[in-house]
PDB file of N, CA and C in Angstrom:
ATOM      1  N   UNK A   1       0.843  -1.175   0.000  1.00 46.00           N
ATOM      2  CA  UNK A   1       0.000   0.000   0.000  1.00 46.00           C
ATOM      3  C   UNK A   1       0.888   1.238   0.000  1.00 46.00           C
ATOM      4  N   UNK A   2       0.544   2.191  -0.849  1.00 48.00           N
ATOM      5  CA  UNK A   2       1.316   3.417  -0.999  1.00 48.00           C
ATOM      6  C   UNK A   2       0.634   4.538  -0.234  1.00 48.00           C
ATOM      7  N   UNK A   3       1.388   5.203   0.655  1.00 48.00           N
ATOM      8  CA  UNK A   3       0.828   6.287   1.455  1.00 48.00           C
ATOM      9  C   UNK A   3       1.198   7.635   0.854  1.00 48.00           C
ATOM     10  N   UNK A   4       0.257   8.563   0.853  1.00 47.00           N
ATOM     11  CA  UNK A   4       0.518   9.912   0.374  1.00 47.00           C
ATOM     12  C   UNK A   4       0.800  10.824   1.548  1.00 47.00           C
ATOM     13  N   UNK A   5       1.636  11.824   1.319  1.00 49.00           N
ATOM     14  CA  UNK A   5       1.895  12.805   2.363  1.00 49.00           C
ATOM     15  C   UNK A   5       0.740  13.785   2.437  1.00 49.00           C
ATOM     16  N   UNK A   6       0.824  14.743   3.359  1.00 48.00           N
ATOM     17  CA  UNK A   6      -0.246  15.702   3.590  1.00 48.00           C
ATOM     18  C   UNK A   6      -0.586  16.495   2.326  1.00 48.00           C
ATOM     19  N   UNK A   7       0.417  16.889   1.545  1.00 52.00           N
ATOM     20  CA  UNK A   7       0.182  17.730   0.371  1.00 52.00           C
ATOM     21  C   UNK A   7      -0.132  16.908  -0.870  1.00 52.00           C
ATOM     22  N   UNK A   8      -0.274  15.625  -0.757  1.00 52.00           N
ATOM     23  CA  UNK A   8      -0.612  14.795  -1.891  1.00 52.00           C
ATOM     24  C   UNK A   8       0.581  14.336  -2.703  1.00 52.00           C
ATOM     25  N   UNK A   9       1.790  14.577  -2.252  1.00 57.00           N
ATOM     26  CA  UNK A   9       2.983  14.149  -2.972  1.00 57.00           C
ATOM     27  C   UNK A   9       3.343  12.726  -2.564  1.00 57.00           C
ATOM     28  N   UNK A  10       4.002  12.036  -3.462  1.00 54.00           N
ATOM     29  CA  UNK A  10       4.442  10.686  -3.154  1.00 54.00           C
ATOM     30  C   UNK A  10       5.588  10.725  -2.151  1.00 54.00           C
ATOM     31  N   UNK A  11       5.779   9.672  -1.390  1.00 56.00           N
ATOM     32  CA  UNK A  11       6.878   9.656  -0.426  1.00 56.00           C
ATOM     33  C   UNK A  11       8.209   9.966  -1.106  1.00 56.00           C
ATOM     34  N   UNK A  12       8.998  10.789  -0.483  1.00 60.00           N
ATOM     35  CA  UNK A  12      10.229  11.310  -1.066  1.00 60.00           C
ATOM     36  C   UNK A  12      11.278  10.225  -1.293  1.00 60.00           C
ATOM     37  N   UNK A  13      11.453   9.359  -0.357  1.00 69.00           N
ATOM     38  CA  UNK A  13      12.576   8.420  -0.419  1.00 69.00           C
ATOM     39  C   UNK A  13      12.465   7.417  -1.566  1.00 69.00           C
ATOM     40  N   UNK A  14      11.282   7.020  -1.964  1.00 77.00           N
ATOM     41  CA  UNK A  14      11.136   6.008  -3.008  1.00 77.00           C
ATOM     42  C   UNK A  14      11.323   6.567  -4.418  1.00 77.00           C
ATOM     43  N   UNK A  15      10.824   7.758  -4.636  1.00 75.00           N
ATOM     44  CA  UNK A  15      10.759   8.266  -5.999  1.00 75.00           C
ATOM     45  C   UNK A  15      11.755   9.390  -6.281  1.00 75.00           C
ATOM     46  N   UNK A  16      12.594   9.717  -5.321  1.00 79.00           N
ATOM     47  CA  UNK A  16      13.569  10.790  -5.511  1.00 79.00           C
ATOM     48  C   UNK A  16      14.505  10.516  -6.684  1.00 79.00           C
ATOM     49  N   UNK A  17      15.043   9.310  -6.833  1.00 81.00           N
ATOM     50  CA  UNK A  17      15.936   9.072  -7.976  1.00 81.00           C
ATOM     51  C   UNK A  17      15.237   9.283  -9.322  1.00 81.00           C
ATOM     52  N   UNK A  18      13.998   8.857  -9.433  1.00 83.00           N
ATOM     53  CA  UNK A  18      13.257   9.032 -10.683  1.00 83.00           C
ATOM     54  C   UNK A  18      12.961  10.511 -10.944  1.00 83.00           C
ATOM     55  N   UNK A  19      12.585  11.209  -9.874  1.00 84.00           N
ATOM     56  CA  UNK A  19      12.309  12.634  -9.997  1.00 84.00           C
ATOM     57  C   UNK A  19      13.573  13.385 -10.414  1.00 84.00           C
ATOM     58  N   UNK A  20      14.704  13.024  -9.855  1.00 86.00           N
ATOM     59  CA  UNK A  20      15.967  13.660 -10.216  1.00 86.00           C
ATOM     60  C   UNK A  20      16.322  13.408 -11.677  1.00 86.00           C
ATOM     61  N   UNK A  21      16.093  12.206 -12.155  1.00 89.00           N
ATOM     62  CA  UNK A  21      16.370  11.877 -13.557  1.00 89.00           C
ATOM     63  C   UNK A  21      15.473  12.699 -14.480  1.00 89.00           C
ATOM     64  N   UNK A  22      14.204  12.780 -14.155  1.00 90.00           N
ATOM     65  CA  UNK A  22      13.251  13.553 -14.970  1.00 90.00           C
ATOM     66  C   UNK A  22      13.640  15.025 -14.966  1.00 90.00           C
ATOM     67  N   UNK A  23      13.984  15.574 -13.801  1.00 90.00           N
ATOM     68  CA  UNK A  23      14.360  16.988 -13.717  1.00 90.00           C
ATOM     69  C   UNK A  23      15.637  17.271 -14.520  1.00 90.00           C
ATOM     70  N   UNK A  24      16.594  16.373 -14.458  1.00 92.00           N
ATOM     71  CA  UNK A  24      17.831  16.548 -15.214  1.00 92.00           C
ATOM     72  C   UNK A  24      17.550  16.498 -16.709  1.00 92.00           C
ATOM     73  N   UNK A  25      16.722  15.570 -17.137  1.00 93.00           N
ATOM     74  CA  UNK A  25      16.348  15.477 -18.550  1.00 93.00           C
ATOM     75  C   UNK A  25      15.637  16.742 -19.004  1.00 93.00           C
ATOM     76  N   UNK A  26      14.712  17.246 -18.181  1.00 94.00           N
ATOM     77  CA  UNK A  26      13.950  18.448 -18.521  1.00 94.00           C
ATOM     78  C   UNK A  26      14.883  19.652 -18.667  1.00 94.00           C
ATOM     79  N   UNK A  27      15.825  19.818 -17.742  1.00 94.00           N
ATOM     80  CA  UNK A  27      16.756  20.943 -17.807  1.00 94.00           C
ATOM     81  C   UNK A  27      17.610  20.863 -19.069  1.00 94.00           C
ATOM     82  N   UNK A  28      18.098  19.685 -19.412  1.00 94.00           N
ATOM     83  CA  UNK A  28      18.907  19.533 -20.623  1.00 94.00           C
ATOM     84  C   UNK A  28      18.078  19.788 -21.875  1.00 94.00           C
ATOM     85  N   UNK A  29      16.829  19.345 -21.862  1.00 95.00           N
ATOM     86  CA  UNK A  29      15.944  19.540 -23.005  1.00 95.00           C
ATOM     87  C   UNK A  29      15.649  21.026 -23.219  1.00 95.00           C
ATOM     88  N   UNK A  30      15.347  21.744 -22.153  1.00 96.00           N
ATOM     89  CA  UNK A  30      15.082  23.188 -22.248  1.00 96.00           C
ATOM     90  C   UNK A  30      16.334  23.915 -22.722  1.00 96.00           C
ATOM     91  N   UNK A  31      17.480  23.559 -22.189  1.00 96.00           N
ATOM     92  CA  UNK A  31      18.739  24.184 -22.591  1.00 96.00           C
ATOM     93  C   UNK A  31      18.983  23.994 -24.086  1.00 96.00           C
ATOM     94  N   UNK A  32      18.751  22.796 -24.573  1.00 96.00           N
ATOM     95  CA  UNK A  32      18.942  22.500 -25.992  1.00 96.00           C
ATOM     96  C   UNK A  32      17.991  23.329 -26.853  1.00 96.00           C
ATOM     97  N   UNK A  33      16.747  23.466 -26.413  1.00 97.00           N
ATOM     98  CA  UNK A  33      15.756  24.237 -27.170  1.00 97.00           C
ATOM     99  C   UNK A  33      16.100  25.727 -27.190  1.00 97.00           C
ATOM    100  N   UNK A  34      16.562  26.263 -26.068  1.00 96.00           N
ATOM    101  CA  UNK A  34      16.933  27.683 -26.003  1.00 96.00           C
ATOM    102  C   UNK A  34      18.130  27.956 -26.908  1.00 96.00           C
ATOM    103  N   UNK A  35      19.148  27.086 -26.851  1.00 96.00           N
ATOM    104  CA  UNK A  35      20.320  27.250 -27.716  1.00 96.00           C
ATOM    105  C   UNK A  35      19.911  27.190 -29.184  1.00 96.00           C
ATOM    106  N   UNK A  36      19.026  26.276 -29.514  1.00 96.00           N
ATOM    107  CA  UNK A  36      18.570  26.124 -30.890  1.00 96.00           C
ATOM    108  C   UNK A  36      17.822  27.378 -31.353  1.00 96.00           C
ATOM    109  N   UNK A  37      16.986  27.941 -30.491  1.00 95.00           N
ATOM    110  CA  UNK A  37      16.232  29.150 -30.844  1.00 95.00           C
ATOM    111  C   UNK A  37      17.166  30.338 -31.043  1.00 95.00           C
ATOM    112  N   UNK A  38      18.180  30.493 -30.177  1.00 93.00           N
ATOM    113  CA  UNK A  38      19.131  31.592 -30.328  1.00 93.00           C
ATOM    114  C   UNK A  38      19.953  31.425 -31.603  1.00 93.00           C
ATOM    115  N   UNK A  39      20.332  30.197 -31.921  1.00 95.00           N
ATOM    116  CA  UNK A  39      21.102  29.955 -33.133  1.00 95.00           C
ATOM    117  C   UNK A  39      20.266  30.291 -34.364  1.00 95.00           C
ATOM    118  N   UNK A  40      18.994  29.897 -34.362  1.00 95.00           N
ATOM    119  CA  UNK A  40      18.110  30.193 -35.488  1.00 95.00           C
ATOM    120  C   UNK A  40      17.943  31.702 -35.667  1.00 95.00           C
ATOM    121  N   UNK A  41      17.788  32.426 -34.549  1.00 91.00           N
ATOM    122  CA  UNK A  41      17.674  33.885 -34.637  1.00 91.00           C
ATOM    123  C   UNK A  41      18.941  34.492 -35.213  1.00 91.00           C
ATOM    124  N   UNK A  42      20.089  34.033 -34.761  1.00 90.00           N
ATOM    125  CA  UNK A  42      21.367  34.566 -35.245  1.00 90.00           C
ATOM    126  C   UNK A  42      21.528  34.286 -36.733  1.00 90.00           C
ATOM    127  N   UNK A  43      21.135  33.104 -37.182  1.00 94.00           N
ATOM    128  CA  UNK A  43      21.253  32.765 -38.598  1.00 94.00           C
ATOM    129  C   UNK A  43      20.320  33.615 -39.460  1.00 94.00           C
ATOM    130  N   UNK A  44      19.210  34.075 -38.883  1.00 91.00           N
ATOM    131  CA  UNK A  44      18.297  34.972 -39.602  1.00 91.00           C
ATOM    132  C   UNK A  44      18.757  36.428 -39.537  1.00 91.00           C
ATOM    133  N   UNK A  45      19.845  36.676 -38.824  1.00 87.00           N
ATOM    134  CA  UNK A  45      20.370  38.031 -38.727  1.00 87.00           C
ATOM    135  C   UNK A  45      19.723  38.869 -37.651  1.00 87.00           C
ATOM    136  N   UNK A  46      18.996  38.238 -36.755  1.00 88.00           N
ATOM    137  CA  UNK A  46      18.324  38.972 -35.685  1.00 88.00           C
ATOM    138  C   UNK A  46      19.279  39.156 -34.509  1.00 88.00           C
ATOM    139  N   UNK A  47      19.128  40.276 -33.813  1.00 89.00           N
ATOM    140  CA  UNK A  47      19.952  40.551 -32.644  1.00 89.00           C
ATOM    141  C   UNK A  47      19.362  39.834 -31.449  1.00 89.00           C
ATOM    142  N   UNK A  48      20.192  39.128 -30.694  1.00 88.00           N
ATOM    143  CA  UNK A  48      19.698  38.331 -29.573  1.00 88.00           C
ATOM    144  C   UNK A  48      20.123  38.870 -28.215  1.00 88.00           C
ATOM    145  N   UNK A  49      20.851  39.974 -28.195  1.00 88.00           N
ATOM    146  CA  UNK A  49      21.328  40.524 -26.928  1.00 88.00           C
ATOM    147  C   UNK A  49      20.246  41.301 -26.193  1.00 88.00           C
ATOM    148  N   UNK A  50      20.525  41.615 -24.939  1.00 88.00           N
ATOM    149  CA  UNK A  50      19.578  42.374 -24.132  1.00 88.00           C
ATOM    150  C   UNK A  50      19.620  43.856 -24.478  1.00 88.00           C
ATOM    151  N   UNK A  51      20.812  44.388 -24.675  1.00 91.00           N
ATOM    152  CA  UNK A  51      20.974  45.808 -24.977  1.00 91.00           C
ATOM    153  C   UNK A  51      21.784  45.956 -26.259  1.00 91.00           C
ATOM    154  N   UNK A  52      21.410  46.918 -27.099  1.00 91.00           N
ATOM    155  CA  UNK A  52      22.200  47.108 -28.317  1.00 91.00           C
ATOM    156  C   UNK A  52      23.595  47.625 -28.001  1.00 91.00           C
ATOM    157  N   UNK A  53      24.586  47.259 -28.803  1.00 91.00           N
ATOM    158  CA  UNK A  53      25.944  47.750 -28.562  1.00 91.00           C
ATOM    159  C   UNK A  53      26.041  49.247 -28.850  1.00 91.00           C
ATOM    160  N   UNK A  54      27.122  49.837 -28.366  1.00 92.00           N
ATOM    161  CA  UNK A  54      27.353  51.269 -28.547  1.00 92.00           C
ATOM    162  C   UNK A  54      27.335  51.610 -30.039  1.00 92.00           C
ATOM    163  N   UNK A  55      26.623  52.656 -30.389  1.00 92.00           N
ATOM    164  CA  UNK A  55      26.532  53.086 -31.781  1.00 92.00           C
ATOM    165  C   UNK A  55      25.318  52.536 -32.504  1.00 92.00           C
ATOM    166  N   UNK A  56      24.495  51.769 -31.814  1.00 92.00           N
ATOM    167  CA  UNK A  56      23.312  51.171 -32.435  1.00 92.00           C
ATOM    168  C   UNK A  56      22.097  51.321 -31.531  1.00 92.00           C
ATOM    169  N   UNK A  57      20.934  51.348 -32.161  1.00 93.00           N
ATOM    170  CA  UNK A  57      19.643  51.316 -31.468  1.00 93.00           C
ATOM    171  C   UNK A  57      18.822  50.197 -32.082  1.00 93.00           C
ATOM    172  N   UNK A  58      17.792  49.801 -31.366  1.00 92.00           N
ATOM    173  CA  UNK A  58      16.871  48.816 -31.939  1.00 92.00           C
ATOM    174  C   UNK A  58      16.016  49.514 -33.000  1.00 92.00           C
ATOM    175  N   UNK A  59      15.727  48.782 -34.049  1.00 90.00           N
ATOM    176  CA  UNK A  59      14.849  49.300 -35.097  1.00 90.00           C
ATOM    177  C   UNK A  59      13.444  49.447 -34.506  1.00 90.00           C
ATOM    178  N   UNK A  60      12.815  50.632 -34.637  1.00 90.00           N
ATOM    179  CA  UNK A  60      11.471  50.803 -34.054  1.00 90.00           C
ATOM    180  C   UNK A  60      10.429  49.877 -34.671  1.00 90.00           C
ATOM    181  N   UNK A  61      10.648  49.431 -35.906  1.00 91.00           N
ATOM    182  CA  UNK A  61       9.675  48.552 -36.561  1.00 91.00           C
ATOM    183  C   UNK A  61       9.903  47.075 -36.254  1.00 91.00           C
ATOM    184  N   UNK A  62      11.134  46.716 -35.927  1.00 87.00           N
ATOM    185  CA  UNK A  62      11.466  45.320 -35.630  1.00 87.00           C
ATOM    186  C   UNK A  62      12.543  45.298 -34.556  1.00 87.00           C
ATOM    187  N   UNK A  63      12.165  44.955 -33.340  1.00 85.00           N
ATOM    188  CA  UNK A  63      13.086  45.061 -32.210  1.00 85.00           C
ATOM    189  C   UNK A  63      14.251  44.070 -32.268  1.00 85.00           C
ATOM    190  N   UNK A  64      14.221  43.145 -33.223  1.00 86.00           N
ATOM    191  CA  UNK A  64      15.310  42.186 -33.372  1.00 86.00           C
ATOM    192  C   UNK A  64      16.371  42.662 -34.359  1.00 86.00           C
ATOM    193  N   UNK A  65      16.159  43.828 -34.931  1.00 89.00           N
ATOM    194  CA  UNK A  65      17.123  44.403 -35.878  1.00 89.00           C
ATOM    195  C   UNK A  65      17.771  45.624 -35.237  1.00 89.00           C
ATOM    196  N   UNK A  66      19.011  45.898 -35.633  1.00 90.00           N
ATOM    197  CA  UNK A  66      19.737  47.061 -35.125  1.00 90.00           C
ATOM    198  C   UNK A  66      19.917  48.071 -36.241  1.00 90.00           C
ATOM    199  N   UNK A  67      19.851  49.352 -35.872  1.00 91.00           N
ATOM    200  CA  UNK A  67      20.117  50.426 -36.814  1.00 91.00           C
ATOM    201  C   UNK A  67      21.160  51.348 -36.194  1.00 91.00           C
ATOM    202  N   UNK A  68      22.046  51.920 -37.010  1.00 91.00           N
ATOM    203  CA  UNK A  68      23.051  52.839 -36.468  1.00 91.00           C
ATOM    204  C   UNK A  68      22.392  54.086 -35.873  1.00 91.00           C
ATOM    205  N   UNK A  69      22.972  54.593 -34.798  1.00 92.00           N
ATOM    206  CA  UNK A  69      22.465  55.828 -34.204  1.00 92.00           C
ATOM    207  C   UNK A  69      23.490  56.943 -34.392  1.00 92.00           C
ATOM    208  N   UNK A  70      23.319  58.061 -33.676  1.00 93.00           N
ATOM    209  CA  UNK A  70      24.183  59.228 -33.864  1.00 93.00           C
ATOM    210  C   UNK A  70      25.623  58.983 -33.435  1.00 93.00           C
ATOM    211  N   UNK A  71      25.912  57.896 -32.731  1.00 92.00           N
ATOM    212  CA  UNK A  71      27.271  57.606 -32.286  1.00 92.00           C
ATOM    213  C   UNK A  71      27.952  56.531 -33.134  1.00 92.00           C
ATOM    214  N   UNK A  72      27.332  56.148 -34.228  1.00 93.00           N
ATOM    215  CA  UNK A  72      27.910  55.105 -35.085  1.00 93.00           C
ATOM    216  C   UNK A  72      29.252  55.543 -35.666  1.00 93.00           C
ATOM    217  N   UNK A  73      29.444  56.827 -35.860  1.00 92.00           N
ATOM    218  CA  UNK A  73      30.710  57.331 -36.411  1.00 92.00           C
ATOM    219  C   UNK A  73      31.883  56.985 -35.495  1.00 92.00           C
ATOM    220  N   UNK A  74      31.630  56.951 -34.182  1.00 93.00           N
ATOM    221  CA  UNK A  74      32.694  56.621 -33.233  1.00 93.00           C
ATOM    222  C   UNK A  74      33.143  55.168 -33.442  1.00 93.00           C
ATOM    223  N   UNK A  75      32.169  54.283 -33.580  1.00 92.00           N
ATOM    224  CA  UNK A  75      32.485  52.863 -33.780  1.00 92.00           C
ATOM    225  C   UNK A  75      33.245  52.678 -35.091  1.00 92.00           C
ATOM    226  N   UNK A  76      32.799  53.355 -36.153  1.00 94.00           N
ATOM    227  CA  UNK A  76      33.486  53.248 -37.445  1.00 94.00           C
ATOM    228  C   UNK A  76      34.919  53.758 -37.340  1.00 94.00           C
ATOM    229  N   UNK A  77      35.094  54.858 -36.641  1.00 94.00           N
ATOM    230  CA  UNK A  77      36.435  55.429 -36.483  1.00 94.00           C
ATOM    231  C   UNK A  77      37.349  54.491 -35.686  1.00 94.00           C
ATOM    232  N   UNK A  78      36.820  53.878 -34.656  1.00 95.00           N
ATOM    233  CA  UNK A  78      37.603  52.921 -33.864  1.00 95.00           C
ATOM    234  C   UNK A  78      38.078  51.775 -34.752  1.00 95.00           C
ATOM    235  N   UNK A  79      37.167  51.214 -35.548  1.00 95.00           N
ATOM    236  CA  UNK A  79      37.536  50.103 -36.420  1.00 95.00           C
ATOM    237  C   UNK A  79      38.543  50.539 -37.486  1.00 95.00           C
ATOM    238  N   UNK A  80      38.376  51.726 -38.031  1.00 96.00           N
ATOM    239  CA  UNK A  80      39.322  52.209 -39.039  1.00 96.00           C
ATOM    240  C   UNK A  80      40.718  52.371 -38.447  1.00 96.00           C
ATOM    241  N   UNK A  81      40.793  52.923 -37.233  1.00 96.00           N
ATOM    242  CA  UNK A  81      42.100  53.085 -36.599  1.00 96.00           C
ATOM    243  C   UNK A  81      42.715  51.724 -36.259  1.00 96.00           C
ATOM    244  N   UNK A  82      41.886  50.783 -35.811  1.00 96.00           N
ATOM    245  CA  UNK A  82      42.390  49.445 -35.490  1.00 96.00           C
ATOM    246  C   UNK A  82      42.901  48.750 -36.752  1.00 96.00           C
ATOM    247  N   UNK A  83      42.184  48.895 -37.859  1.00 96.00           N
ATOM    248  CA  UNK A  83      42.631  48.290 -39.116  1.00 96.00           C
ATOM    249  C   UNK A  83      43.919  48.937 -39.626  1.00 96.00           C
ATOM    250  N   UNK A  84      44.114  50.208 -39.275  1.00 96.00           N
ATOM    251  CA  UNK A  84      45.336  50.907 -39.678  1.00 96.00           C
ATOM    252  C   UNK A  84      46.524  50.524 -38.801  1.00 96.00           C
ATOM    253  N   UNK A  85      46.277  49.698 -37.795  1.00 95.00           N
ATOM    254  CA  UNK A  85      47.366  49.220 -36.951  1.00 95.00           C
ATOM    255  C   UNK A  85      47.598  50.039 -35.697  1.00 95.00           C
ATOM    256  N   UNK A  86      46.700  50.930 -35.356  1.00 94.00           N
ATOM    257  CA  UNK A  86      46.851  51.750 -34.148  1.00 94.00           C
ATOM    258  C   UNK A  86      46.601  50.881 -32.910  1.00 94.00           C
ATOM    259  N   UNK A  87      47.325  51.176 -31.846  1.00 95.00           N
ATOM    260  CA  UNK A  87      47.144  50.419 -30.599  1.00 95.00           C
ATOM    261  C   UNK A  87      45.917  50.944 -29.851  1.00 95.00           C
ATOM    262  N   UNK A  88      45.468  50.179 -28.877  1.00 94.00           N
ATOM    263  CA  UNK A  88      44.298  50.575 -28.077  1.00 94.00           C
ATOM    264  C   UNK A  88      44.550  51.891 -27.349  1.00 94.00           C
ATOM    265  N   UNK A  89      45.750  52.078 -26.849  1.00 94.00           N
ATOM    266  CA  UNK A  89      46.035  53.316 -26.114  1.00 94.00           C
ATOM    267  C   UNK A  89      46.014  54.530 -27.042  1.00 94.00           C
ATOM    268  N   UNK A  90      46.513  54.395 -28.255  1.00 94.00           N
ATOM    269  CA  UNK A  90      46.473  55.503 -29.215  1.00 94.00           C
ATOM    270  C   UNK A  90      45.030  55.800 -29.618  1.00 94.00           C
ATOM    271  N   UNK A  91      44.236  54.764 -29.843  1.00 94.00           N
ATOM    272  CA  UNK A  91      42.827  54.950 -30.197  1.00 94.00           C
ATOM    273  C   UNK A  91      42.117  55.679 -29.057  1.00 94.00           C
ATOM    274  N   UNK A  92      42.336  55.250 -27.833  1.00 94.00           N
ATOM    275  CA  UNK A  92      41.694  55.890 -26.670  1.00 94.00           C
ATOM    276  C   UNK A  92      42.132  57.342 -26.545  1.00 94.00           C
ATOM    277  N   UNK A  93      43.405  57.609 -26.786  1.00 94.00           N
ATOM    278  CA  UNK A  93      43.915  58.983 -26.684  1.00 94.00           C
ATOM    279  C   UNK A  93      43.263  59.879 -27.734  1.00 94.00           C
ATOM    280  N   UNK A  94      43.150  59.385 -28.963  1.00 91.00           N
ATOM    281  CA  UNK A  94      42.546  60.177 -30.042  1.00 91.00           C
ATOM    282  C   UNK A  94      41.062  60.425 -29.779  1.00 91.00           C
ATOM    283  N   UNK A  95      40.381  59.421 -29.246  1.00 90.00           N
ATOM    284  CA  UNK A  95      38.955  59.604 -28.936  1.00 90.00           C
ATOM    285  C   UNK A  95      38.782  60.577 -27.771  1.00 90.00           C
ATOM    286  N   UNK A  96      39.701  60.551 -26.823  1.00 90.00           N
ATOM    287  CA  UNK A  96      39.642  61.468 -25.691  1.00 90.00           C
ATOM    288  C   UNK A  96      39.863  62.916 -26.094  1.00 90.00           C
ATOM    289  N   UNK A  97      40.591  63.128 -27.186  1.00 88.00           N
ATOM    290  CA  UNK A  97      40.835  64.485 -27.673  1.00 88.00           C
ATOM    291  C   UNK A  97      39.608  65.102 -28.311  1.00 88.00           C
ATOM    292  N   UNK A  98      38.691  64.271 -28.795  1.00 77.00           N
ATOM    293  CA  UNK A  98      37.508  64.772 -29.511  1.00 77.00           C
ATOM    294  C   UNK A  98      36.386  65.120 -28.588  1.00 77.00           C
TER     295      UNK A  98
END
């Protein structure tokens, strides 16, 4: 005869291993689904971050797309200086002068 506890749950000691296996499977399954959804979004070119990076805003028509904002010139200038072989300290110094 199987006895139920006050809250209607099965006795802990008998079914704990099974419950742990189910919970572990569920966590791995959810993790796999979340990773798959993020990968699909990235492959479609959608932004998956919480906040847009410096120099970008979310597109007002589609929040998964990014559009350059008024500070995009700073990001472009940083990349141009880096491609020209400038060091991080020189880039920071030049940006500090502006």
